Each structure stands twice: as structure tokens, then as C-alpha cells.
Coordinates of C-alpha atoms in Angstrom, one line a residue:
Chain A
Q1 CA 39.2 -21.3 -256.1
S2 CA 36.8 -18.8 -254.7
V3 CA 36.3 -15.3 -256.4
L4 CA 36.6 -13.7 -252.9
T5 CA 39.7 -14.7 -251.0
Q6 CA 39.6 -15.4 -247.2
P7 CA 42.3 -16.9 -245.0
P8 CA 41.5 -20.6 -244.4
S9 CA 41.8 -20.2 -240.6
V10 CA 42.4 -17.8 -237.8
S11 CA 42.7 -18.3 -234.1
G12 CA 42.8 -16.4 -230.9
A13 CA 42.5 -16.8 -227.1
P14 CA 39.3 -16.0 -225.2
G15 CA 39.0 -12.2 -224.8
Q16 CA 41.3 -11.4 -227.7
R17 CA 40.5 -9.7 -231.0
V18 CA 40.7 -11.3 -234.4
T19 CA 40.1 -10.1 -238.0
I20 CA 39.1 -12.0 -241.1
S21 CA 39.9 -10.4 -244.4
C22 CA 37.9 -10.8 -247.7
T23 CA 39.7 -9.7 -250.8
G24 CA 37.8 -9.3 -254.1
S25 CA 38.3 -7.4 -257.4
S26 CA 37.0 -4.5 -259.5
S27 CA 34.0 -6.6 -260.6
N28 CA 32.7 -7.2 -257.1
I29 CA 33.8 -5.4 -253.9
G30 CA 35.8 -2.8 -255.9
A31 CA 32.7 -2.1 -258.1
G32 CA 30.9 -0.8 -255.1
Y33 CA 28.8 -3.9 -254.3
D34 CA 28.2 -4.4 -250.6
V35 CA 29.8 -7.2 -248.6
H36 CA 27.9 -9.4 -246.2
W37 CA 29.2 -11.8 -243.6
Y38 CA 27.7 -15.1 -242.4
Q39 CA 28.5 -17.3 -239.5
Q40 CA 28.1 -21.0 -239.8
L41 CA 28.3 -23.0 -236.5
P42 CA 29.1 -26.7 -236.8
G43 CA 26.2 -28.6 -238.3
T44 CA 23.9 -25.6 -238.7
A45 CA 22.8 -23.3 -241.5
P46 CA 24.6 -20.1 -242.2
K47 CA 23.4 -17.1 -240.2
L48 CA 23.6 -13.5 -241.3
L49 CA 26.2 -11.7 -239.2
I50 CA 26.9 -8.4 -241.0
F51 CA 25.0 -6.9 -243.9
A52 CA 25.9 -4.0 -246.2
N53 CA 29.5 -3.9 -245.0
L54 CA 29.0 -2.7 -241.5
N55 CA 25.5 -3.3 -240.2
R56 CA 24.5 -5.8 -237.5
P57 CA 21.1 -7.5 -237.5
S58 CA 19.3 -7.3 -234.3
G59 CA 20.6 -9.9 -231.8
V60 CA 24.1 -9.9 -233.1
P61 CA 26.5 -8.7 -230.4
D62 CA 28.5 -5.5 -231.0
R63 CA 31.6 -7.6 -230.6
F64 CA 31.2 -8.2 -234.3
S65 CA 32.0 -5.4 -236.7
G66 CA 32.5 -5.1 -240.4
S67 CA 34.4 -2.6 -242.7
K68 CA 35.1 -2.2 -246.4
S69 CA 37.7 -0.3 -248.3
G70 CA 38.6 -0.5 -252.0
T71 CA 38.5 -4.1 -253.2
S72 CA 38.6 -5.6 -249.6
A73 CA 36.5 -6.0 -246.5
S74 CA 37.1 -7.2 -243.0
L75 CA 35.2 -8.8 -240.2
A76 CA 36.5 -8.0 -236.7
I77 CA 35.6 -10.0 -233.6
T78 CA 36.5 -8.6 -230.2
G79 CA 36.3 -10.2 -226.8
L80 CA 36.5 -13.7 -228.3
Q81 CA 34.3 -16.3 -226.8
T82 CA 34.3 -20.1 -227.2
E83 CA 30.9 -20.0 -228.8
D84 CA 32.4 -17.9 -231.6
E85 CA 34.1 -21.0 -233.0
A86 CA 32.6 -21.3 -236.4
D87 CA 33.2 -20.9 -240.1
Y88 CA 32.8 -17.3 -241.4
Y89 CA 32.0 -16.4 -245.0
C90 CA 32.0 -13.1 -246.9
Q91 CA 29.6 -12.5 -249.8
S92 CA 29.3 -9.9 -252.6
Y93 CA 27.8 -9.5 -256.0
D94 CA 30.0 -9.9 -259.1
S95 CA 29.0 -8.0 -262.2
S96 CA 31.3 -10.1 -264.5
L97 CA 29.6 -13.3 -263.4
S98 CA 26.2 -11.7 -263.0
G99 CA 25.7 -13.5 -259.7
W100 CA 26.6 -13.9 -256.1
V101 CA 30.1 -14.9 -255.0
F102 CA 31.3 -16.2 -251.6
G103 CA 34.6 -16.3 -250.0
G104 CA 36.1 -19.8 -249.4
G105 CA 35.3 -19.5 -245.7
T106 CA 37.5 -19.0 -242.6
K107 CA 37.5 -21.4 -239.7
L108 CA 37.8 -19.5 -236.4
T109 CA 39.4 -21.5 -233.5
V110 CA 39.2 -20.1 -230.0
L111 CA 42.2 -21.5 -228.2
Chain B
E1 CA 8.3 -16.4 -237.2
V2 CA 10.0 -16.4 -240.6
Q3 CA 10.8 -20.0 -241.5
L4 CA 12.2 -21.9 -244.5
V5 CA 12.0 -25.7 -244.6
E6 CA 13.8 -27.6 -247.4
S7 CA 12.9 -31.1 -248.5
G8 CA 13.6 -33.5 -251.3
G9 CA 17.2 -34.4 -250.9
G10 CA 18.5 -37.9 -251.2
L11 CA 20.8 -40.3 -253.0
V12 CA 20.8 -40.2 -256.8
K13 CA 23.0 -41.8 -259.5
P14 CA 25.0 -39.6 -261.8
G15 CA 22.9 -38.5 -264.7
G16 CA 19.8 -38.7 -262.6
S17 CA 17.3 -36.1 -261.5
L18 CA 16.0 -34.7 -258.2
R19 CA 13.5 -32.0 -257.2
L20 CA 14.1 -29.9 -254.1
S21 CA 11.4 -27.9 -252.4
C22 CA 11.4 -25.1 -249.8
A23 CA 8.3 -24.3 -247.8
A24 CA 8.2 -20.7 -246.6
S25 CA 6.1 -19.2 -243.8
G26 CA 5.9 -16.1 -241.6
F27 CA 6.3 -13.5 -244.3
T28 CA 4.8 -12.2 -247.6
F29 CA 6.5 -14.7 -249.8
S30 CA 5.7 -13.0 -253.1
S31 CA 7.5 -9.8 -252.1
H32 CA 10.9 -11.4 -251.7
N33 CA 13.4 -12.7 -254.1
M34 CA 14.5 -16.2 -253.2
N35 CA 17.8 -18.2 -253.7
W36 CA 19.4 -21.6 -253.6
V37 CA 22.9 -21.9 -252.2
R38 CA 24.9 -25.1 -251.7
H39 CA 27.6 -26.2 -249.3
V40 CA 30.0 -28.9 -250.6
P41 CA 31.3 -31.0 -247.7
G42 CA 34.7 -29.7 -246.6
K43 CA 34.4 -26.7 -249.0
G44 CA 32.7 -23.3 -249.0
L45 CA 29.4 -21.9 -250.0
E46 CA 28.3 -21.6 -253.6
W47 CA 25.4 -19.6 -254.9
V48 CA 23.2 -21.8 -257.3
A49 CA 20.2 -19.8 -258.5
S50 CA 18.0 -16.8 -257.8
I51 CA 14.4 -15.9 -258.7
S52 CA 12.5 -12.7 -258.3
G53 CA 9.2 -12.4 -256.5
T54 CA 7.2 -12.4 -259.7
S55 CA 9.5 -15.0 -261.4
G56 CA 10.3 -12.3 -264.0
Y57 CA 14.0 -12.5 -263.3
I58 CA 15.9 -15.8 -262.9
N59 CA 19.6 -16.3 -262.7
Y60 CA 21.9 -19.3 -262.4
A61 CA 25.5 -20.0 -261.6
D62 CA 27.5 -21.2 -264.7
S63 CA 28.1 -24.5 -263.0
V64 CA 24.4 -25.4 -263.1
K65 CA 23.1 -23.5 -266.1
G66 CA 21.1 -25.7 -268.5
R67 CA 20.8 -28.5 -265.9
F68 CA 18.9 -26.9 -263.0
T69 CA 15.7 -24.9 -263.0
I70 CA 14.5 -22.7 -260.2
S71 CA 10.8 -21.9 -259.9
R72 CA 8.3 -20.7 -257.3
D73 CA 4.6 -20.9 -256.5
N74 CA 3.5 -17.8 -254.7
A75 CA 0.1 -19.2 -253.9
K76 CA 1.6 -22.2 -252.2
H77 CA 4.5 -20.2 -250.6
S78 CA 6.9 -22.7 -252.2
L79 CA 10.3 -22.5 -253.9
S80 CA 11.6 -25.4 -256.0
L81 CA 14.8 -26.5 -257.7
Q82 CA 14.6 -29.1 -260.4
M83 CA 18.0 -30.7 -260.8
N84 CA 18.7 -32.8 -264.0
S85 CA 21.8 -34.4 -265.4
L86 CA 23.3 -34.6 -261.9
R87 CA 27.0 -35.0 -261.4
T88 CA 29.1 -36.2 -258.5
E89 CA 30.3 -32.6 -258.0
D90 CA 26.7 -31.6 -257.3
T91 CA 26.9 -33.4 -254.0
A92 CA 26.2 -30.8 -251.3
V93 CA 23.8 -29.6 -248.7
Y94 CA 21.3 -27.3 -250.5
Y95 CA 19.9 -24.3 -248.7
C96 CA 17.1 -22.0 -249.7
A97 CA 17.6 -18.4 -248.5
R98 CA 15.4 -15.3 -248.7
D99 CA 16.5 -11.9 -249.9
Q100 CA 15.8 -10.0 -246.7
V101 CA 14.6 -6.7 -248.1
P102 CA 11.3 -7.0 -250.1
F103 CA 11.1 -5.6 -253.6
L104 CA 14.8 -4.7 -253.6
E105 CA 16.9 -5.9 -256.6
S106 CA 18.8 -9.0 -255.6
K107 CA 22.3 -7.6 -256.3
Y108 CA 21.7 -5.0 -253.5
N109 CA 20.2 -7.4 -251.1
W110 CA 21.4 -10.1 -248.7
F111 CA 20.3 -13.5 -247.6
D112 CA 18.3 -13.9 -244.4
P113 CA 17.1 -16.2 -243.2
W114 CA 18.4 -19.6 -244.5
G115 CA 16.6 -22.9 -244.2
Q116 CA 18.2 -25.9 -242.4
G117 CA 19.3 -27.5 -245.6
T118 CA 18.8 -30.8 -247.4
L119 CA 21.5 -33.1 -248.4
V120 CA 21.9 -34.2 -252.0
T121 CA 24.3 -37.1 -252.7
V122 CA 25.2 -38.0 -256.3
S123 CA 27.0 -41.3 -256.4
S124 CA 26.8 -44.6 -258.3

């Protein structure tokens, strides 16, 4: 069981909007540590998608956005495209564990 | 171009040892903290270990503490993970990943880029 909780799967039709939640606790997200999001396409390494809660690296489309509030964070994807089908992971630092923690991952299916 | 290339994975019996390496290029290696993260097939990502640029700060996940050792050679732009007393549950793809911002404490940083990964299979 992961320290950060994500839904196992989400789905949406092309062009629609989906959100992926990431719920933590007072020792990680709630303690003020930033949340980062990674996209892992099938058979490839994870790729940074959102850093420090809401920032996009260069090259990441503005269809991807992040937010954080309290002990939770969310990743929103608008204008879904078939190439968005991937696993998405949230990450934060945990002061109780003195290390990095990841969510269990969410598989996005574009119907 | 920033690049990380892992090597050293393979099949090993329970209780055995393996040493993973990560060759870095395209950036000032000594300025960045480095990390190992693993992906168990069918499961999620798990952070394994981190090391600061000077090797002065090293941290491990509880699941590998006492069995794995992270190290780096800044002159050779190389990161290593010595894995001893391997267990079947250590079977995973192991990735090396760079803390993106140089000289920034790891807990405030994020991982970018990641290598392509190397598969470690622990089985009798």
C-alpha cells in the first residue's frame, strides 16, 4: 500500500477532461512538501510532467496542469488525446519516513 | 544532451549480489544529487536510495537499508548501487534519476531526467 493514494484507473473520451487525485497526509503533502507528477508511457522510463505542484517543464503541453491543497494534489488533463494513455504517478517527500514517496499510479485509458 | 544510462541488471539467485551502474553525461555531475528508483512489474514506483553531490548525505528506503549501498564517482560521472542479500521482492526495473536543480536539498527537488532502466530479476 502506497503512502500517497491515487485511483488505480481513470478514463475519458478524446477531447474530454480528466483529473487524477493524489491524497497524502500531514507528514508529506500536508507538511508543505511539493508534489511532482510523472508520466510513464508503456515500456518507457518515467518522464517529469509537473514539478513543484503546478509547474510544467518546457515541452509539456498546457493541457496538463497541477494543483495542491491541504493534504491532496490533483493532475488535470484537458483535451484528451490517444497519446496520453499512460500511467501517472505523484511524488512527494515524507518527513516521517525521511525519504521520497510515490503514489501507486493511475492508468489513464483514452476510450 | 543530458543522458543517464544504466547497466548491470540480470538474473540472480536469492541471497546473491549485483552491482548496478549509471553513466551520466551532458551536465555537471558533481553538482546534482542522484537517486535510484525501482518499478516492480505490475506495481508502482518505489524510491530506493539518494546520494548528495559530495556523497556527504546518503539515504535509503527502509526496505533496502543494510542490504544496498549507493555510491558515486564524480571523476567518472558514475553512480552505483551495490545490492547484497537480494530477495525475490527486489525484482524490478531499476532507474537512476537526477535531482534537477543543482545544489538544492533533495527534499525540495524533483527527478529529471530518468535513465532507461535495467531489469533485475531475483529468482531461484
